[in-house]
Coordinates of C-alpha atoms in Angstrom, one line a residue:
Chain K
M786 CA 28.0 -6.2 -26.0
N787 CA 24.4 -7.0 -28.2
F788 CA 20.9 -8.1 -27.3
W789 CA 21.7 -11.1 -30.7
F790 CA 25.4 -11.8 -29.8
A791 CA 24.6 -12.7 -25.9
V792 CA 21.8 -15.3 -27.0
I793 CA 23.6 -16.7 -30.5
R794 CA 27.1 -17.3 -27.7
Q795 CA 24.2 -18.5 -25.1
T796 CA 23.0 -20.1 -28.1
G797 CA 26.3 -22.1 -29.4
R798 CA 27.3 -23.1 -25.9
N799 CA 23.8 -24.8 -24.4
L800 CA 23.9 -26.8 -28.2
R801 CA 28.2 -27.6 -27.2
Q802 CA 27.2 -28.4 -24.0
T803 CA 24.0 -31.6 -25.6
W804 CA 25.5 -32.1 -28.3
T805 CA 24.5 -35.7 -28.3
T806 CA 20.7 -34.7 -28.1
Q807 CA 21.2 -32.8 -30.6
L808 CA 22.3 -34.1 -32.9
I809 CA 19.5 -37.6 -32.4
T810 CA 16.9 -34.5 -32.6
C811 CA 18.9 -33.6 -36.1
L812 CA 19.3 -37.3 -37.8
T813 CA 15.6 -37.7 -36.6
V814 CA 14.1 -34.8 -37.7
S815 CA 15.9 -34.8 -41.1
L816 CA 15.3 -38.7 -41.6
S817 CA 11.2 -38.1 -41.4
V818 CA 12.6 -34.8 -44.5
L819 CA 14.2 -37.7 -46.3
I820 CA 11.2 -39.6 -46.8
F821 CA 8.4 -37.1 -46.3
S822 CA 10.6 -35.1 -49.9
F823 CA 11.3 -39.4 -51.3
F824 CA 7.6 -39.8 -51.8
Y825 CA 6.9 -36.3 -52.9
L826 CA 10.1 -37.0 -55.9
I827 CA 8.7 -40.3 -56.9
Y828 CA 5.0 -38.6 -57.0
L829 CA 5.9 -35.0 -58.9
N830 CA 7.8 -37.3 -61.6
M831 CA 5.6 -40.0 -61.4
L832 CA 2.6 -37.0 -62.4
S833 CA 5.1 -35.8 -65.2
V834 CA 5.3 -39.1 -66.5
G835 CA 1.3 -39.7 -66.2
N836 CA 0.9 -36.2 -68.4
K837 CA 3.5 -37.4 -70.6
L838 CA 1.6 -40.2 -71.2
S839 CA -2.2 -38.2 -71.3
D840 CA -0.2 -37.2 -74.1
N841 CA -2.0 -40.1 -76.3
L842 CA -4.2 -40.8 -74.3
H843 CA -8.2 -40.4 -76.2
L844 CA -11.2 -42.0 -76.0
V845 CA -13.3 -43.3 -78.8
V846 CA -17.0 -43.7 -79.7
Y847 CA -17.9 -45.6 -81.9
L848 CA -21.6 -44.6 -83.3
E849 CA -24.0 -47.2 -85.0
D850 CA -24.9 -44.7 -87.4
E851 CA -22.3 -41.8 -89.8
P852 CA -23.6 -38.7 -88.3
G853 CA -24.4 -35.7 -90.8
P854 CA -23.5 -31.7 -90.0
E855 CA -26.8 -31.3 -87.7
M856 CA -25.7 -34.2 -85.5
Q857 CA -21.7 -33.5 -85.3
E858 CA -23.0 -30.7 -83.9
Q859 CA -25.3 -32.2 -81.2
L860 CA -23.3 -34.5 -79.8
R861 CA -20.6 -32.0 -80.0
L862 CA -22.6 -29.8 -78.3
K863 CA -23.0 -32.8 -75.9
I864 CA -19.4 -33.5 -75.0
T865 CA -18.6 -30.4 -74.3
Q866 CA -21.2 -30.1 -71.8
F867 CA -19.9 -32.5 -69.5
D868 CA -15.8 -31.4 -69.6
Q869 CA -13.1 -28.9 -71.5
V870 CA -12.3 -31.2 -73.9
E871 CA -8.6 -30.3 -75.9
A872 CA -11.0 -31.3 -79.7
I873 CA -12.9 -33.7 -80.9
R874 CA -12.6 -35.0 -84.1
F875 CA -15.7 -37.7 -86.7
I876 CA -14.6 -39.9 -88.0
S877 CA -16.1 -41.4 -91.2
R878 CA -16.5 -44.8 -91.9
E879 CA -14.6 -44.1 -95.1
E880 CA -11.8 -42.3 -93.4
A881 CA -11.8 -45.5 -90.9
Y882 CA -11.1 -47.5 -93.6
H883 CA -8.7 -45.8 -95.0
R884 CA -7.0 -46.0 -91.0
F885 CA -7.4 -49.8 -91.1
A886 CA -5.9 -50.0 -95.1
Q887 CA -2.5 -48.0 -93.5
Q888 CA -2.2 -50.4 -90.1
L889 CA -1.9 -53.2 -92.3
G890 CA 0.3 -51.3 -95.2
D891 CA 1.9 -54.4 -97.1
N892 CA -1.7 -56.9 -96.2
R893 CA -3.6 -54.7 -97.1
E894 CA -4.9 -56.3 -99.9
I895 CA -7.4 -58.3 -97.1
L896 CA -9.3 -55.6 -97.6
T897 CA -10.3 -55.9 -101.5
D898 CA -13.1 -57.8 -100.9
M899 CA -14.5 -56.3 -98.2
P900 CA -17.3 -52.8 -98.5
R901 CA -15.0 -49.3 -97.8
D902 CA -17.4 -48.9 -95.0
F903 CA -17.9 -52.0 -93.1
L904 CA -16.6 -50.5 -89.7
P905 CA -18.4 -48.3 -87.7
A906 CA -17.9 -44.3 -87.8
S907 CA -16.0 -42.6 -84.2
I908 CA -15.3 -39.5 -82.6
E909 CA -12.0 -39.1 -81.1
V910 CA -12.1 -37.5 -77.9
V911 CA -9.0 -36.4 -76.4
P912 CA -9.1 -35.0 -73.1
L913 CA -7.1 -31.0 -71.2
R914 CA -3.7 -33.0 -70.8
T915 CA -4.6 -33.1 -66.7
L916 CA -4.3 -35.2 -63.8
R917 CA -7.7 -34.0 -62.8
S918 CA -8.9 -35.3 -66.9
L919 CA -7.2 -38.8 -65.9
R920 CA -9.4 -38.3 -62.6
Q921 CA -12.5 -38.7 -64.6
V922 CA -11.9 -40.3 -68.0
K923 CA -13.6 -42.9 -66.9
L924 CA -17.0 -41.3 -65.8
F925 CA -16.8 -39.6 -69.0
S926 CA -16.2 -42.5 -71.6
E927 CA -19.2 -43.3 -68.9
Y928 CA -20.7 -39.8 -69.7
L929 CA -19.8 -40.7 -73.6
A930 CA -21.6 -43.9 -73.7
T931 CA -25.2 -42.1 -73.2
L932 CA -24.4 -40.1 -76.1
P933 CA -27.7 -40.8 -79.0
G934 CA -25.9 -43.3 -81.2
S935 CA -23.6 -45.2 -79.0
Q936 CA -21.9 -48.5 -79.2
K937 CA -19.0 -48.4 -77.3
V938 CA -17.0 -46.1 -76.0
Q939 CA -12.8 -47.3 -76.3
Y940 CA -9.6 -46.4 -74.0
G941 CA -6.7 -47.5 -73.0
Q942 CA -8.7 -48.7 -69.5
Q943 CA -6.5 -51.0 -67.9
W944 CA -3.7 -48.8 -67.9
V945 CA -6.0 -45.5 -67.8
E946 CA -7.1 -47.5 -64.2
R947 CA -3.6 -48.8 -62.9
F948 CA -1.7 -45.5 -63.5
Y949 CA -4.8 -43.8 -61.8
S950 CA -4.4 -46.7 -58.9
F951 CA -1.0 -46.0 -58.6
I952 CA -0.8 -42.1 -58.4
Q953 CA -3.4 -41.7 -56.2
L954 CA -1.9 -44.5 -53.5
L955 CA 1.5 -42.1 -54.1
S956 CA -1.0 -39.3 -53.2
I957 CA -1.0 -41.3 -49.6
I958 CA 1.6 -42.1 -48.9
V959 CA 3.0 -38.1 -49.2
L960 CA 0.3 -38.1 -47.2
L961 CA 1.0 -40.2 -44.4
S962 CA 5.1 -38.7 -44.8
G963 CA 3.3 -35.8 -44.7
S964 CA 2.0 -36.5 -41.1
L965 CA 5.1 -38.0 -40.3
L966 CA 7.2 -34.9 -40.5
I967 CA 4.7 -32.7 -39.2
L968 CA 4.9 -35.1 -36.0
T969 CA 8.1 -35.9 -35.4
A970 CA 9.8 -32.2 -37.1
T971 CA 7.0 -31.3 -33.9
F972 CA 7.0 -33.6 -31.2
M973 CA 11.2 -34.4 -31.4
V974 CA 12.2 -31.1 -30.6
A975 CA 9.8 -29.9 -28.9
S976 CA 10.5 -33.2 -26.1
T977 CA 14.2 -32.4 -26.7
I978 CA 14.3 -28.3 -25.5
R979 CA 12.1 -30.2 -23.1
L980 CA 14.9 -32.1 -22.1
T981 CA 16.7 -29.2 -22.3
I982 CA 15.0 -27.2 -20.8
F983 CA 14.2 -29.6 -17.0
G984 CA 18.3 -29.7 -17.5
R985 CA 19.0 -26.5 -17.1
Q986 CA 16.8 -25.5 -15.1
E987 CA 19.3 -24.7 -12.5
E988 CA 21.2 -22.1 -14.7
L989 CA 17.5 -20.8 -15.8
E990 CA 16.4 -19.8 -12.3
L991 CA 19.9 -18.1 -12.0
L992 CA 19.9 -16.4 -14.9
K993 CA 15.7 -15.0 -14.3
L994 CA 17.8 -13.3 -10.1
V995 CA 20.4 -12.2 -12.4
G996 CA 18.5 -10.0 -14.3
A997 CA 17.4 -11.8 -18.1
T998 CA 14.3 -11.2 -19.8
N999 CA 12.6 -13.2 -20.8
N1000 CA 14.2 -12.7 -24.6
Y1001 CA 17.4 -14.1 -22.7
I1002 CA 16.1 -16.9 -21.5
R1003 CA 13.8 -17.5 -24.7
T1004 CA 15.2 -17.1 -28.0
P1005 CA 18.6 -19.7 -27.0
F1006 CA 16.0 -22.7 -27.1
L1007 CA 13.7 -20.5 -30.3
L1008 CA 17.0 -20.1 -32.3
E1009 CA 17.6 -24.4 -31.0
G1010 CA 14.6 -25.4 -32.9
L1011 CA 15.1 -23.4 -36.3
L1012 CA 18.6 -24.7 -36.3
Q1013 CA 17.4 -28.3 -35.7
G1014 CA 14.2 -27.9 -38.5
F1015 CA 17.0 -26.4 -40.9
G1016 CA 19.6 -29.2 -39.8
G1017 CA 17.3 -31.8 -40.1
A1018 CA 16.0 -30.3 -43.9
L1019 CA 19.2 -29.7 -45.4
L1020 CA 20.7 -33.5 -44.2
G1021 CA 17.6 -34.7 -45.2
L1022 CA 17.3 -33.1 -48.5
I1023 CA 20.9 -33.8 -49.4
A1024 CA 20.4 -37.4 -48.4
L1025 CA 17.7 -37.8 -50.7
Y1026 CA 19.4 -35.9 -53.5
S1027 CA 22.5 -38.3 -53.6
L1028 CA 19.9 -41.5 -53.3
F1029 CA 18.3 -39.9 -56.3
Q1030 CA 22.0 -38.8 -57.9
W1031 CA 23.0 -42.6 -58.0
T1032 CA 19.0 -44.0 -58.7
T1033 CA 19.8 -41.9 -61.8
H1034 CA 22.9 -42.7 -62.4
H1035 CA 22.1 -46.5 -62.4
I1036 CA 18.4 -46.9 -63.7
S1037 CA 19.5 -44.7 -66.9
G1038 CA 20.2 -47.1 -69.8
V1039 CA 16.7 -49.3 -68.9
G1040 CA 14.8 -49.6 -71.0
F1041 CA 10.7 -48.2 -69.6
F1042 CA 12.9 -46.1 -68.2
N1043 CA 15.3 -44.6 -70.7
L1044 CA 11.4 -42.7 -72.0
F1045 CA 11.0 -40.5 -68.7
S1046 CA 13.2 -37.5 -68.0
F1047 CA 13.4 -37.5 -64.0
T1048 CA 14.3 -34.0 -62.6
F1049 CA 15.0 -33.5 -58.9
F1050 CA 12.6 -30.8 -56.9
P1051 CA 13.6 -27.0 -57.7
F1052 CA 14.5 -24.8 -56.5
S1053 CA 11.6 -23.3 -55.4
T1054 CA 10.5 -27.3 -53.8
I1055 CA 13.7 -26.8 -51.8
S1056 CA 13.2 -24.3 -49.6
T1057 CA 9.4 -24.5 -49.9
I1058 CA 10.5 -28.0 -47.4
I1059 CA 13.5 -25.7 -45.4
L1060 CA 11.1 -23.9 -44.2
L1061 CA 8.2 -25.5 -43.8
S1062 CA 10.4 -27.9 -41.3
I1063 CA 12.8 -24.4 -39.7
L1064 CA 8.5 -23.4 -39.6
L1065 CA 7.8 -27.2 -37.9
C1066 CA 10.2 -27.3 -35.8
A1067 CA 10.3 -23.5 -34.4
V1068 CA 6.3 -24.6 -32.9
G1069 CA 7.8 -27.3 -31.4
S1070 CA 10.4 -25.7 -29.4
Y1071 CA 7.7 -21.9 -29.0
A1072 CA 4.8 -25.3 -27.6
S1073 CA 7.5 -26.6 -25.4
M1074 CA 8.5 -23.7 -24.0
Q1075 CA 5.0 -22.2 -23.6
K1076 CA 4.7 -25.0 -21.4
F1077 CA 8.1 -25.4 -19.4
L1078 CA 9.8 -22.9 -19.3
R1079 CA 9.2 -20.4 -16.4
V1080 CA 9.8 -17.3 -17.3
Chain I
M313 CA 9.9 4.4 24.0
N314 CA 12.9 2.2 22.9
K315 CA 15.1 4.3 20.3
L316 CA 16.1 1.5 18.0
T317 CA 12.2 0.0 17.8
G318 CA 9.9 2.8 18.1
P319 CA 7.6 3.4 14.8
P320 CA 9.9 3.9 11.1
E321 CA 9.7 6.9 10.6
E322 CA 11.7 8.1 14.6
R323 CA 14.1 5.3 14.4
V324 CA 15.2 4.8 11.3
T325 CA 18.3 7.3 10.1
A326 CA 17.5 7.9 6.6
H327 CA 21.1 9.4 5.4
H328 CA 20.8 10.2 1.7
T329 CA 17.5 8.7 0.2
A330 CA 15.5 5.3 0.8
M331 CA 17.1 2.7 -0.8
I332 CA 14.6 -0.2 0.6
E333 CA 12.1 1.2 2.9
I334 CA 9.6 -2.7 4.2
I335 CA 7.3 -1.9 5.9
K336 CA 5.0 -3.9 7.2
V337 CA 6.0 -6.9 6.3
A338 CA 4.2 -10.2 7.1
K339 CA 6.0 -13.2 5.4
S340 CA 4.1 -16.5 6.5
Y341 CA 3.9 -20.2 4.6
P342 CA 1.6 -23.2 5.1
P343 CA -0.3 -24.3 6.9
N344 CA 0.8 -21.4 9.7
V345 CA 4.7 -21.5 10.0
T346 CA 5.2 -17.4 10.8
A347 CA 8.5 -16.2 9.0
L348 CA 8.9 -12.6 9.0
A349 CA 5.7 -9.9 11.1
D350 CA 5.4 -6.4 11.5
I351 CA 8.6 -5.8 9.7
S352 CA 8.7 -2.2 9.0
L353 CA 12.5 -0.5 8.5
T354 CA 14.6 2.2 6.0
I355 CA 17.5 1.5 4.4
A356 CA 18.8 4.1 2.9
S357 CA 21.1 4.1 -0.5
G358 CA 25.1 3.9 -0.5
E359 CA 24.1 2.4 3.6
M360 CA 25.6 -0.8 4.7
F361 CA 23.5 -2.6 6.8
F362 CA 24.3 -6.2 9.1
L363 CA 21.3 -7.7 9.7
I364 CA 21.6 -11.1 13.0
G365 CA 19.4 -13.9 13.9
K366 CA 19.9 -16.9 14.7
S367 CA 19.0 -20.2 12.8
G368 CA 15.3 -20.4 11.7
A369 CA 15.3 -16.1 12.2
G370 CA 13.7 -14.8 8.9
K371 CA 17.3 -13.2 7.4
T372 CA 17.6 -15.2 4.3
T373 CA 13.4 -15.0 3.9
L374 CA 14.6 -11.0 4.3
L375 CA 16.6 -11.3 1.9
K376 CA 14.4 -13.2 -0.4
L377 CA 11.4 -11.0 -0.5
L378 CA 14.0 -7.9 -0.7
C379 CA 14.9 -9.5 -4.1
N380 CA 12.0 -10.8 -5.4
M381 CA 12.4 -15.0 -4.8
E382 CA 9.5 -14.9 -2.6
K383 CA 6.6 -11.9 -2.4
P384 CA 5.6 -11.0 1.5
S385 CA 2.2 -12.2 3.5
N386 CA 1.5 -8.8 3.4
G387 CA 3.1 -5.3 3.7
L388 CA 5.1 -3.5 1.0
I389 CA 9.3 -3.3 -0.4
E390 CA 10.3 -0.6 -2.2
I391 CA 13.6 -0.8 -3.9
A392 CA 14.9 2.8 -5.2
G393 CA 10.8 3.7 -4.6
M394 CA 9.8 0.7 -6.9
N395 CA 7.0 -1.7 -5.5
I396 CA 9.1 -5.2 -6.5
H397 CA 6.0 -7.4 -6.7
Q398 CA 4.0 -5.3 -8.6
V399 CA 6.5 -5.3 -11.7
T400 CA 7.4 -7.9 -14.2
G401 CA 8.7 -8.2 -17.3
N402 CA 11.7 -6.4 -18.4
K403 CA 10.9 -4.6 -15.3
L404 CA 11.9 -7.3 -13.7
A405 CA 14.6 -7.8 -15.2
K406 CA 15.9 -4.6 -15.2
L407 CA 15.7 -4.4 -11.2
R408 CA 17.1 -7.1 -10.5
Q409 CA 20.4 -7.2 -13.2
K410 CA 20.6 -3.4 -10.0
V411 CA 21.0 -5.7 -7.1
G412 CA 23.5 -8.1 -6.8
M413 CA 22.7 -11.2 -4.4
A414 CA 25.8 -13.8 -3.1
Y415 CA 23.5 -16.6 -1.3
Q416 CA 23.7 -18.9 1.1
D417 CA 24.2 -21.5 -0.6
F418 CA 26.2 -20.0 -3.7
R419 CA 23.8 -20.9 -6.3
L420 CA 26.5 -21.4 -8.6
L421 CA 26.8 -24.4 -11.7
T422 CA 29.3 -26.1 -11.5
N423 CA 29.3 -27.1 -14.4
R424 CA 30.8 -23.9 -15.5
T425 CA 34.6 -22.2 -14.8
V426 CA 34.7 -19.5 -12.2
A427 CA 35.4 -17.3 -15.1
E428 CA 31.4 -18.5 -17.3
N429 CA 30.5 -17.6 -13.5
I430 CA 30.9 -14.9 -12.3
A431 CA 30.1 -13.2 -16.0
I432 CA 27.4 -14.6 -16.7
S433 CA 25.3 -11.4 -14.0
M434 CA 26.9 -8.9 -16.9
E435 CA 26.3 -10.8 -19.4
V436 CA 22.9 -10.2 -19.5
S437 CA 22.9 -6.7 -19.0
Y438 CA 24.9 -7.3 -22.4
K439 CA 27.8 -6.2 -21.2
K440 CA 30.5 -5.9 -24.1
P441 CA 33.7 -9.0 -24.0
Q442 CA 36.5 -6.8 -22.7
I443 CA 34.6 -5.7 -20.2
I444 CA 32.7 -9.0 -18.4
Q445 CA 36.9 -9.7 -18.9
D446 CA 38.9 -7.4 -17.9
R447 CA 35.8 -6.8 -14.6
V448 CA 36.4 -10.9 -14.3
R449 CA 40.0 -11.1 -13.4
N450 CA 39.8 -8.1 -11.3
L451 CA 37.4 -9.0 -9.1
L452 CA 39.7 -12.5 -9.0
A453 CA 42.4 -10.9 -7.6
Q454 CA 41.0 -8.8 -5.7
L455 CA 39.3 -11.9 -3.9
Q456 CA 42.5 -14.4 -4.5
L457 CA 41.6 -16.2 -7.0
E458 CA 43.1 -16.2 -9.7
D459 CA 44.1 -19.2 -10.5
K460 CA 41.0 -20.7 -10.7
H461 CA 39.7 -18.6 -13.9
D462 CA 39.1 -21.9 -15.9
I463 CA 38.3 -24.3 -13.2
L464 CA 34.8 -25.6 -12.6
T465 CA 33.3 -24.5 -9.7
G466 CA 32.4 -27.5 -9.0
D467 CA 35.9 -28.4 -8.5
L468 CA 36.8 -25.7 -6.3
S469 CA 36.0 -25.6 -2.1
R470 CA 32.7 -24.2 -0.1
G471 CA 35.2 -21.6 0.8
E472 CA 36.2 -20.6 -2.9
Q473 CA 32.8 -21.5 -4.0
Q474 CA 31.3 -18.9 -1.0
R475 CA 34.2 -16.1 -2.9
V476 CA 32.9 -16.8 -6.5
A477 CA 29.4 -16.5 -5.1
L478 CA 30.5 -13.3 -3.9
A479 CA 32.8 -11.9 -7.8
R480 CA 29.3 -12.4 -8.8
A481 CA 27.0 -10.7 -7.0
V482 CA 29.6 -7.4 -6.9
A483 CA 30.2 -8.7 -11.1
N484 CA 27.7 -5.6 -12.6
S485 CA 28.1 -2.5 -10.4
P486 CA 24.9 -3.3 -8.3
T487 CA 23.4 0.2 -6.9
L488 CA 21.4 -3.3 -4.1
I489 CA 23.7 -6.1 -2.9
L490 CA 22.2 -8.4 -1.0
V491 CA 24.8 -11.5 0.9
D492 CA 24.3 -14.0 2.1
E493 CA 26.4 -15.9 5.7
P494 CA 29.2 -14.2 3.6
T495 CA 32.3 -15.7 5.8
G496 CA 30.4 -18.8 5.9
N497 CA 33.3 -21.0 5.0
L498 CA 36.5 -18.5 5.8
D499 CA 39.5 -17.8 7.8
A500 CA 40.0 -14.6 8.7
A501 CA 42.1 -13.8 5.7
S502 CA 39.7 -14.9 3.0
T503 CA 37.2 -12.9 5.7
E504 CA 39.4 -10.0 5.3
Q505 CA 39.2 -9.6 1.9
V506 CA 35.5 -10.1 1.4
M507 CA 34.3 -7.5 3.5
D508 CA 37.0 -5.2 2.0
L509 CA 35.5 -6.7 -1.5
L510 CA 31.9 -5.0 -0.3
A511 CA 32.7 -2.1 1.7
R512 CA 34.4 -1.2 -1.5
C513 CA 31.6 -1.5 -3.0
N514 CA 29.7 0.5 -0.2
H515 CA 32.8 3.5 -0.8
S516 CA 31.2 3.4 -3.7
G517 CA 28.1 3.8 -3.7
A518 CA 26.1 0.3 -4.0
T519 CA 23.9 -0.2 -0.8
V520 CA 24.9 -3.5 1.6
I521 CA 22.2 -6.1 3.3
V522 CA 25.3 -8.9 5.2
V523 CA 23.7 -11.5 6.3
T524 CA 25.6 -13.2 8.8
H525 CA 26.7 -15.1 12.2
D526 CA 30.1 -14.1 12.3
E527 CA 29.8 -11.2 14.8
A528 CA 33.6 -10.9 13.8
I529 CA 32.2 -8.8 11.4
Y530 CA 30.2 -6.9 13.0
R531 CA 31.7 -6.4 16.5
H532 CA 32.9 -3.3 15.9
T533 CA 30.6 -1.9 12.9
R534 CA 30.5 1.7 12.4
H535 CA 27.3 0.3 10.7
R536 CA 23.8 -0.8 11.5
V537 CA 22.7 -3.9 12.9
M538 CA 19.4 -5.2 12.6
K539 CA 18.2 -8.6 15.3
L540 CA 16.1 -10.8 14.5
D541 CA 14.1 -13.2 16.6
N542 CA 11.5 -15.9 15.7
G543 CA 10.9 -13.5 12.1
R544 CA 10.5 -10.1 14.6
I545 CA 12.7 -7.0 14.9
A546 CA 14.7 -7.8 18.4
G547 CA 16.6 -5.1 18.2
L548 CA 18.6 -2.3 15.2
T549 CA 22.1 -0.2 16.3
Q550 CA 22.5 3.5 15.2
G551 CA 25.3 3.2 13.2
S552 CA 27.0 6.0 12.9
S553 CA 27.9 5.9 9.3
S554 CA 26.6 9.0 8.5
G555 CA 29.8 10.6 9.8
Q556 CA 28.4 9.9 13.3
P557 CA 30.7 8.2 15.5
L558 CA 29.5 5.0 17.1
T559 CA 28.1 5.6 20.7
A560 CA 29.0 3.3 24.1
G561 CA 25.5 2.9 23.7
D562 CA 25.5 1.8 19.9
Q563 CA 28.6 -0.2 20.4
D564 CA 26.5 -2.1 24.6
D565 CA 23.7 -3.0 22.0
A566 CA 25.4 -4.8 18.9
E567 CA 27.8 -7.3 21.8
N568 CA 24.8 -7.1 23.8
M569 CA 22.7 -8.7 20.3
D570 CA 25.8 -10.5 19.9
K571 CA 25.2 -12.1 22.7
G572 CA 21.3 -13.1 22.3
G573 CA 20.7 -9.9 24.7
E574 CA 17.4 -8.1 24.8
L575 CA 18.3 -4.7 24.5
P576 CA 17.6 -1.9 26.7

């Protein structure tokens, strides 16, 4: 019988003897994983929604006068000084008139008596399609308002601000639920191991006296922690996946949500969550052993 | 000078190489309780040795020092040439695997079966499951406890628990066996089985130290008997386990000690 065989047998025996405590810990860890990964999944999906919505995001700077080529170059320079942008387009009064006429469609005759330069010239700035650009769009618009000849800056202020607040709220929730995961995984496992150590004090003392090495005594506790981390994460993720499947099945066909395709975590994220949970539980288990296991 | 209480180098006959060297060992507990004082003794490898004395004489304390459950306040204890109180970590674990101890309070895991309790001492040295199983059955047969294999030790009588504790102590074939009151709860037949088992272990080379009150098991022994009184050596018979028969004087010494008398 080698070391690992003996240790695994010892772990199995302990799990059998204290299965109720172990199960409660495992469920607590899985609940924490579920809460954290639930919000993280919403967050990730909202980011992708944000990316899709920001495809249409652009800022329009209305100008007092139509800039000449030299002025256009200067304005382009000034804009890129603030931030990198996807595109900058100059719209002349004439072009603005044509666009407007096109938008009016069959009603374009109302423009018959209007001069062709009654609309102001403008610059269309398309920011980079990143969340950072979304976050900076207000600052960007304020900056664009200071450009020489700028009259007014317009963008979908309301939805951008609301969407950004929503994303911010989500990221706070993700952080909080992440902390909850750390606390429960570490402390619950630590306290379970502590209880097990207290409950088996007599046995551990005996093991020591009959010549068990420190590793022989400690490793089963570490394995228990690892198993609780793995089992908890797996249970939590399976529950989340079931919830995800149920939700996507039930909301498909509901207007707004049809615009976006919601996705579950990629394999790399699933592995990371499981590894994180294992790591946290191992830390909890190790901390308890260091503190209470006098071997 | 009394031949049994002189300086260690004179009073002890080392049969072979020394298994245990106890040099000027003292043990006291706060505030000022002296459990052992000035104990010097050599026990040879392969020797069977009896330690007797009244309750509170320091017998169990000496055993606890020998298996490193406690440290001496003074002096040195060497087992197989190693100062056991300076050995730590894996070396200490390896040393303990070679020392089997049957405790007076048994220290059995009452929520485990008899077989599991006996197996523990072999599991820690990673013996193969088949070997463990065979050894457990063999020991239970020797102690006539075959039918208790799967019984929880908590459900056994004190006499049965005592024999299971002894089986666990000898299971891993240790080179040193320390036994604290092995026959305290046993009838004559069970006492004989226990002493036979210890004798077999001794014949196969193990050093055996038996702490006992039971004069029946040491009265006519050919082995050395040491009496402790108030933590001091009150007498030590020469014994004849090296092949020499006990002299009439040695027999008398042992009998004197049984009655709590002083050695001549």
